[in-house]
A tleap script that builds the chain and sets N, CA, C and O, in Angstrom:
source leaprc.protein.ff14SB
mol = sequence {
  NLEU GLY ASP PHE TYR SER ASN VAL LEU SER
  LYS ASN PRO ARG ALA PHE LEU ALA SER VAL
  ARG SER ARG PRO PRO LYS GLN GLN HIE HIE
  LEU CYS TRP MET ALA GLY VAL THR ASP GLY
  SER GLY MET GLY THR GLN MET LEU ARG ASP
  VAL ARG GLN SER LEU ARG VAL ILE SER SER
  ARG ARG THR ASP PRO LEU SER ALA VAL ALA
  ARG ASN CYS LEU ALA ASN VAL ASN ARG ALA
  ASN ALA SER ASN GLU CARG
}
set mol.1.N position { -6.372 13.787 -3.792 }
set mol.1.CA position { -6.090 12.363 -3.609 }
set mol.1.C position { -5.059 12.040 -2.468 }
set mol.1.O position { -5.125 11.055 -1.734 }
set mol.2.N position { -4.036 13.077 -2.427 }
set mol.2.CA position { -3.017 12.891 -1.444 }
set mol.2.C position { -3.524 12.653 0.023 }
set mol.2.O position { -3.037 11.809 0.776 }
set mol.3.N position { -4.588 13.519 0.347 }
set mol.3.CA position { -5.237 13.365 1.699 }
set mol.3.C position { -5.820 11.990 1.895 }
set mol.3.O position { -5.619 11.378 2.945 }
set mol.4.N position { -6.491 11.520 0.973 }
set mol.4.CA position { -7.137 10.192 0.940 }
set mol.4.C position { -6.000 9.046 1.132 }
set mol.4.O position { -6.133 8.115 1.927 }
set mol.5.N position { -4.936 9.223 0.353 }
set mol.5.CA position { -3.891 8.151 0.365 }
set mol.5.C position { -3.263 8.198 1.733 }
set mol.5.O position { -3.070 7.157 2.362 }
set mol.6.N position { -2.941 9.382 2.207 }
set mol.6.CA position { -2.313 9.479 3.561 }
set mol.6.C position { -3.123 8.827 4.570 }
set mol.6.O position { -2.592 8.050 5.363 }
set mol.7.N position { -4.375 9.080 4.608 }
set mol.7.CA position { -5.301 8.390 5.566 }
set mol.7.C position { -5.336 7.006 5.525 }
set mol.7.O position { -5.330 6.383 6.587 }
set mol.8.N position { -5.378 6.332 4.279 }
set mol.8.CA position { -5.324 4.956 4.145 }
set mol.8.C position { -3.998 4.376 4.683 }
set mol.8.O position { -3.948 3.400 5.432 }
set mol.9.N position { -2.840 5.121 4.197 }
set mol.9.CA position { -1.523 4.688 4.666 }
set mol.9.C position { -1.423 4.741 6.219 }
set mol.9.O position { -0.860 3.828 6.823 }
set mol.10.N position { -1.918 5.709 6.808 }
set mol.10.CA position { -1.898 5.864 8.233 }
set mol.10.C position { -2.781 4.718 9.033 }
set mol.10.O position { -2.379 4.048 9.984 }
set mol.11.N position { -3.943 4.666 8.481 }
set mol.11.CA position { -4.749 3.582 9.243 }
set mol.11.C position { -4.759 2.209 8.791 }
set mol.11.O position { -5.249 1.322 9.490 }
set mol.12.N position { -4.224 1.978 7.615 }
set mol.12.CA position { -4.202 0.553 7.258 }
set mol.12.C position { -2.925 0.455 6.272 }
set mol.12.O position { -3.101 0.327 5.061 }
set mol.13.N position { -1.763 0.512 6.782 }
set mol.13.CA position { -0.615 0.664 5.876 }
set mol.13.C position { -0.360 -0.605 5.043 }
set mol.13.O position { 0.101 -0.500 3.906 }
set mol.14.N position { -0.657 -1.840 5.602 }
set mol.14.CA position { -0.593 -3.079 4.773 }
set mol.14.C position { -1.530 -3.036 3.508 }
set mol.14.O position { -1.145 -3.468 2.422 }
set mol.15.N position { -2.752 -2.505 3.700 }
set mol.15.CA position { -3.655 -2.556 2.622 }
set mol.15.C position { -3.178 -1.495 1.531 }
set mol.15.O position { -3.299 -1.701 0.323 }
set mol.16.N position { -2.638 -0.371 2.063 }
set mol.16.CA position { -2.045 0.616 1.083 }
set mol.16.C position { -0.903 0.092 0.261 }
set mol.16.O position { -0.803 0.232 -0.958 }
set mol.17.N position { -0.008 -0.557 1.087 }
set mol.17.CA position { 1.143 -1.149 0.340 }
set mol.17.C position { 0.847 -2.273 -0.582 }
set mol.17.O position { 1.495 -2.418 -1.619 }
set mol.18.N position { -0.094 -3.055 -0.242 }
set mol.18.CA position { -0.568 -4.104 -1.081 }
set mol.18.C position { -1.098 -3.654 -2.353 }
set mol.18.O position { -0.743 -4.217 -3.388 }
set mol.19.N position { -1.980 -2.615 -2.366 }
set mol.19.CA position { -2.521 -1.890 -3.530 }
set mol.19.C position { -1.420 -1.299 -4.421 }
set mol.19.O position { -1.341 -1.403 -5.645 }
set mol.20.N position { -0.553 -0.632 -3.556 }
set mol.20.CA position { 0.602 0.122 -4.352 }
set mol.20.C position { 1.564 -0.945 -5.071 }
set mol.20.O position { 2.044 -0.738 -6.186 }
set mol.21.N position { 1.788 -2.061 -4.346 }
set mol.21.CA position { 2.681 -3.030 -4.817 }
set mol.21.C position { 2.330 -3.494 -6.335 }
set mol.21.O position { 3.252 -3.805 -7.089 }
set mol.22.N position { 1.149 -3.530 -6.713 }
set mol.22.CA position { 0.662 -3.945 -7.975 }
set mol.22.C position { 0.994 -3.037 -9.104 }
set mol.22.O position { 0.856 -3.393 -10.274 }
set mol.23.N position { 1.470 -1.761 -8.726 }
set mol.23.CA position { 1.641 -0.732 -9.672 }
set mol.23.C position { 3.110 -0.787 -10.096 }
set mol.23.O position { 3.963 -1.283 -9.360 }
set mol.24.N position { 3.409 -0.230 -11.382 }
set mol.24.CA position { 4.911 -0.066 -11.754 }
set mol.24.C position { 5.700 0.813 -10.741 }
set mol.24.O position { 5.123 1.713 -10.130 }
set mol.25.N position { 6.992 0.554 -10.572 }
set mol.25.CA position { 7.852 1.352 -9.576 }
set mol.25.C position { 7.697 2.760 -9.668 }
set mol.25.O position { 7.639 3.376 -8.604 }
set mol.26.N position { 7.616 3.411 -10.778 }
set mol.26.CA position { 7.462 4.807 -10.908 }
set mol.26.C position { 6.185 5.267 -10.379 }
set mol.26.O position { 6.131 6.370 -9.834 }
set mol.27.N position { 5.165 4.540 -10.483 }
set mol.27.CA position { 3.807 4.897 -9.890 }
set mol.27.C position { 3.851 4.643 -8.365 }
set mol.27.O position { 3.254 5.390 -7.589 }
set mol.28.N position { 4.529 3.637 -7.973 }
set mol.28.CA position { 4.628 3.365 -6.470 }
set mol.28.C position { 5.331 4.536 -5.813 }
set mol.28.O position { 4.902 5.026 -4.769 }
set mol.29.N position { 6.438 4.992 -6.446 }
set mol.29.CA position { 7.042 6.245 -5.846 }
set mol.29.C position { 6.041 7.374 -5.786 }
set mol.29.O position { 5.838 7.987 -4.738 }
set mol.30.N position { 5.449 7.629 -6.863 }
set mol.30.CA position { 4.560 8.926 -6.939 }
set mol.30.C position { 3.224 8.608 -5.853 }
set mol.30.O position { 2.791 9.498 -5.121 }
set mol.31.N position { 2.796 7.568 -5.864 }
set mol.31.CA position { 1.576 7.333 -4.863 }
set mol.31.C position { 2.010 7.419 -3.483 }
set mol.31.O position { 1.224 7.879 -2.655 }
set mol.32.N position { 3.215 7.015 -3.120 }
set mol.32.CA position { 3.728 7.157 -1.743 }
set mol.32.C position { 4.056 8.663 -1.523 }
set mol.32.O position { 3.710 9.162 -0.452 }
set mol.33.N position { 4.645 9.366 -2.375 }
set mol.33.CA position { 4.947 10.768 -2.345 }
set mol.33.C position { 3.578 11.496 -2.165 }
set mol.33.O position { 3.473 12.333 -1.268 }
set mol.34.N position { 2.639 11.238 -2.895 }
set mol.34.CA position { 1.290 11.892 -2.734 }
set mol.34.C position { 0.801 11.602 -1.345 }
set mol.34.O position { 0.280 12.510 -0.697 }
set mol.35.N position { 0.929 10.459 -0.871 }
set mol.35.CA position { 0.392 10.085 0.520 }
set mol.35.C position { 1.138 10.959 1.545 }
set mol.35.O position { 0.545 11.397 2.531 }
set mol.36.N position { 2.460 11.217 1.309 }
set mol.36.CA position { 3.296 11.957 2.173 }
set mol.36.C position { 2.993 13.488 2.181 }
set mol.36.O position { 3.066 14.160 3.210 }
set mol.37.N position { 2.686 13.934 1.099 }
set mol.37.CA position { 2.286 15.292 0.804 }
set mol.37.C position { 0.976 15.688 1.434 }
set mol.37.O position { 0.754 16.818 1.869 }
set mol.38.N position { 0.115 14.678 1.455 }
set mol.38.CA position { -1.371 14.877 1.956 }
set mol.38.C position { -2.025 15.855 1.075 }
set mol.38.O position { -2.263 15.617 -0.109 }
set mol.39.N position { -2.354 17.114 1.752 }
set mol.39.CA position { -3.117 18.168 0.988 }
set mol.39.C position { -2.301 19.138 0.477 }
set mol.39.O position { -2.755 20.184 0.015 }
set mol.40.N position { -0.929 18.835 0.529 }
set mol.40.CA position { -0.025 19.912 0.073 }
set mol.40.C position { 0.886 20.333 1.229 }
set mol.40.O position { 2.019 20.746 0.982 }
set mol.41.N position { 0.477 20.252 2.347 }
set mol.41.CA position { 1.250 20.753 3.460 }
set mol.41.C position { 2.137 19.603 4.179 }
set mol.41.O position { 2.921 19.856 5.094 }
set mol.42.N position { 1.952 18.523 3.739 }
set mol.42.CA position { 2.719 17.458 4.507 }
set mol.42.C position { 1.881 16.813 5.603 }
set mol.42.O position { 0.833 17.295 6.031 }
set mol.43.N position { 2.426 15.705 6.006 }
set mol.43.CA position { 1.704 14.971 7.125 }
set mol.43.C position { 1.933 15.822 8.511 }
set mol.43.O position { 2.926 16.524 8.705 }
set mol.44.N position { 0.915 15.656 9.390 }
set mol.44.CA position { 1.085 16.227 10.676 }
set mol.44.C position { 2.174 15.442 11.435 }
set mol.44.O position { 2.552 14.348 11.014 }
set mol.45.N position { 2.679 16.003 12.559 }
set mol.45.CA position { 3.689 15.440 13.304 }
set mol.45.C position { 3.305 13.959 13.742 }
set mol.45.O position { 4.066 13.031 13.470 }
set mol.46.N position { 2.221 13.773 14.362 }
set mol.46.CA position { 1.825 12.480 14.936 }
set mol.46.C position { 1.699 11.427 13.731 }
set mol.46.O position { 2.260 10.331 13.727 }
set mol.47.N position { 0.880 11.923 12.713 }
set mol.47.CA position { 0.653 11.059 11.617 }
set mol.47.C position { 1.937 10.611 11.003 }
set mol.47.O position { 2.049 9.431 10.671 }
set mol.48.N position { 2.983 11.515 10.812 }
set mol.48.CA position { 4.207 11.123 10.162 }
set mol.48.C position { 5.018 10.254 10.999 }
set mol.48.O position { 5.707 9.369 10.491 }
set mol.49.N position { 4.974 10.465 12.306 }
set mol.49.CA position { 5.641 9.550 13.201 }
set mol.49.C position { 5.091 8.083 13.178 }
set mol.49.O position { 5.837 7.105 13.132 }
set mol.50.N position { 3.690 8.011 13.214 }
set mol.50.CA position { 3.118 6.744 13.119 }
set mol.50.C position { 3.306 6.064 11.787 }
set mol.50.O position { 3.581 4.865 11.778 }
set mol.51.N position { 3.184 6.714 10.699 }
set mol.51.CA position { 3.409 6.100 9.436 }
set mol.51.C position { 4.838 5.700 9.265 }
set mol.51.O position { 5.073 4.647 8.672 }
set mol.52.N position { 5.879 6.478 9.753 }
set mol.52.CA position { 7.268 6.125 9.699 }
set mol.52.C position { 7.479 4.835 10.423 }
set mol.52.O position { 8.138 3.927 9.918 }
set mol.53.N position { 6.888 4.740 11.680 }
set mol.53.CA position { 7.188 3.597 12.420 }
set mol.53.C position { 6.482 2.362 11.794 }
set mol.53.O position { 7.061 1.278 11.865 }
set mol.54.N position { 5.218 2.457 11.160 }
set mol.54.CA position { 4.580 1.298 10.647 }
set mol.54.C position { 5.482 0.860 9.326 }
set mol.54.O position { 5.747 -0.322 9.108 }
set mol.55.N position { 5.844 1.744 8.625 }
set mol.55.CA position { 6.739 1.437 7.450 }
set mol.55.C position { 8.078 0.850 7.777 }
set mol.55.O position { 8.527 -0.075 7.100 }
set mol.56.N position { 8.773 1.392 8.860 }
set mol.56.CA position { 10.010 0.791 9.303 }
set mol.56.C position { 9.745 -0.624 9.716 }
set mol.56.O position { 10.504 -1.513 9.331 }
set mol.57.N position { 8.734 -0.880 10.462 }
set mol.57.CA position { 8.487 -2.331 10.955 }
set mol.57.C position { 8.266 -3.274 9.788 }
set mol.57.O position { 8.847 -4.355 9.684 }
set mol.58.N position { 7.403 -2.803 8.929 }
set mol.58.CA position { 7.137 -3.718 7.670 }
set mol.58.C position { 8.409 -3.826 6.824 }
set mol.58.O position { 8.674 -4.928 6.344 }
set mol.59.N position { 9.207 -2.806 6.600 }
set mol.59.CA position { 10.312 -2.943 5.768 }
set mol.59.C position { 11.475 -3.756 6.435 }
set mol.59.O position { 12.339 -4.261 5.717 }
set mol.60.N position { 11.509 -3.886 7.780 }
set mol.60.CA position { 12.522 -4.597 8.471 }
set mol.60.C position { 12.233 -6.086 8.348 }
set mol.60.O position { 13.186 -6.839 8.549 }
set mol.61.N position { 11.075 -6.606 8.050 }
set mol.61.CA position { 10.716 -7.938 7.936 }
set mol.61.C position { 11.072 -8.482 6.506 }
set mol.61.O position { 10.223 -8.481 5.614 }
set mol.62.N position { 12.356 -8.950 6.310 }
set mol.62.CA position { 12.923 -9.195 5.000 }
set mol.62.C position { 12.056 -10.265 4.306 }
set mol.62.O position { 12.085 -10.253 3.075 }
set mol.63.N position { 11.319 -11.152 4.893 }
set mol.63.CA position { 10.520 -12.218 4.304 }
set mol.63.C position { 9.119 -11.734 3.951 }
set mol.63.O position { 8.345 -12.473 3.343 }
set mol.64.N position { 8.781 -10.489 4.330 }
set mol.64.CA position { 7.451 -9.941 4.195 }
set mol.64.C position { 7.409 -9.537 2.651 }
set mol.64.O position { 8.320 -8.875 2.154 }
set mol.65.N position { 6.413 -9.927 1.991 }
set mol.65.CA position { 6.386 -9.527 0.513 }
set mol.65.C position { 6.125 -8.030 0.325 }
set mol.65.O position { 6.212 -7.529 -0.796 }
set mol.66.N position { 5.808 -7.313 1.404 }
set mol.66.CA position { 5.581 -5.901 1.392 }
set mol.66.C position { 6.842 -5.094 1.778 }
set mol.66.O position { 6.836 -3.863 1.734 }
set mol.67.N position { 7.915 -5.805 2.155 }
set mol.67.CA position { 9.048 -5.131 2.669 }
set mol.67.C position { 9.682 -4.143 1.762 }
set mol.67.O position { 9.967 -3.041 2.231 }
set mol.68.N position { 9.946 -4.417 0.468 }
set mol.68.CA position { 10.507 -3.593 -0.462 }
set mol.68.C position { 9.762 -2.402 -0.755 }
set mol.68.O position { 10.328 -1.311 -0.825 }
set mol.69.N position { 8.426 -2.552 -0.945 }
set mol.69.CA position { 7.526 -1.485 -1.094 }
set mol.69.C position { 7.505 -0.617 0.043 }
set mol.69.O position { 7.521 0.600 -0.139 }
set mol.70.N position { 7.466 -1.154 1.321 }
set mol.70.CA position { 7.498 -0.301 2.438 }
set mol.70.C position { 8.732 0.510 2.542 }
set mol.70.O position { 8.624 1.668 2.945 }
set mol.71.N position { 9.918 0.023 2.219 }
set mol.71.CA position { 11.217 0.767 2.076 }
set mol.71.C position { 11.080 1.946 1.158 }
set mol.71.O position { 11.366 3.081 1.539 }
set mol.72.N position { 10.667 1.697 0.011 }
set mol.72.CA position { 10.498 2.717 -1.115 }
set mol.72.C position { 9.435 3.655 -0.609 }
set mol.72.O position { 9.611 4.857 -0.809 }
set mol.73.N position { 8.328 3.243 0.036 }
set mol.73.CA position { 7.274 4.197 0.445 }
set mol.73.C position { 7.842 5.062 1.552 }
set mol.73.O position { 7.576 6.264 1.574 }
set mol.74.N position { 8.564 4.537 2.413 }
set mol.74.CA position { 9.141 5.266 3.466 }
set mol.74.C position { 10.138 6.425 2.945 }
set mol.74.O position { 10.154 7.548 3.450 }
set mol.75.N position { 10.875 6.069 1.995 }
set mol.75.CA position { 11.845 7.119 1.491 }
set mol.75.C position { 10.987 8.223 0.728 }
set mol.75.O position { 11.402 9.381 0.761 }
set mol.76.N position { 9.868 7.942 0.076 }
set mol.76.CA position { 9.113 8.888 -0.628 }
set mol.76.C position { 8.221 9.713 0.332 }
set mol.76.O position { 7.876 10.857 0.036 }
set mol.77.N position { 7.873 9.141 1.431 }
set mol.77.CA position { 7.099 9.840 2.485 }
set mol.77.C position { 8.032 10.762 3.173 }
set mol.77.O position { 7.658 11.895 3.474 }
set mol.78.N position { 9.263 10.325 3.446 }
set mol.78.CA position { 10.303 11.251 3.991 }
set mol.78.C position { 10.637 12.329 3.080 }
set mol.78.O position { 10.706 13.487 3.490 }
set mol.79.N position { 10.866 11.997 1.775 }
set mol.79.CA position { 11.166 13.120 0.836 }
set mol.79.C position { 9.976 14.141 0.829 }
set mol.79.O position { 10.221 15.348 0.847 }
set mol.80.N position { 8.838 13.723 0.806 }
set mol.80.CA position { 7.639 14.574 0.694 }
set mol.80.C position { 7.481 15.488 1.909 }
set mol.80.O position { 6.766 16.488 1.860 }
set mol.81.N position { 8.134 15.140 2.955 }
set mol.81.CA position { 7.961 15.850 4.301 }
set mol.81.C position { 9.238 16.538 4.769 }
set mol.81.O position { 9.312 17.138 5.842 }
set mol.82.N position { 10.257 16.412 3.880 }
set mol.82.CA position { 11.633 16.939 4.210 }
set mol.82.C position { 11.622 18.400 4.633 }
set mol.82.O position { 12.262 18.794 5.608 }
set mol.83.N position { 10.867 19.200 3.861 }
set mol.83.CA position { 10.897 20.558 3.992 }
set mol.83.C position { 10.093 21.093 5.119 }
set mol.83.O position { 10.259 22.232 5.555 }
set mol.84.N position { 9.111 20.152 5.641 }
set mol.84.CA position { 8.267 20.484 6.727 }
set mol.84.C position { 8.841 20.279 8.129 }
set mol.84.O position { 8.280 20.744 9.122 }
set mol.85.N position { 9.979 19.568 8.185 }
set mol.85.CA position { 10.614 19.266 9.482 }
set mol.85.C position { 11.369 20.414 9.997 }
set mol.85.O position { 12.072 21.050 9.212 }
set mol.86.N position { 11.297 20.756 11.272 }
set mol.86.CA position { 12.008 21.749 11.833 }
set mol.86.C position { 12.978 21.287 12.878 }
set mol.86.O position { 13.688 22.104 13.465 }
savepdb mol mol.pdb
quit
């Protein structure tokens, strides 16, 4: 499922975040972490860069209802990819 989640997050971050937003916080963290892990190896460099940029933009808009979810998702995507960065 991680690979599917990462593709949705990458291609349509607002739709992914809107879906995740309806889940309890613990599940939100887990779903975003799974998206970050993808197939177990973490996101590719370009995908990770694009996802981080999208999540940063959304989270910076304080009036955006997805802002808090985007911040939490960014933290979990980063955590999932921490060991893959060189």
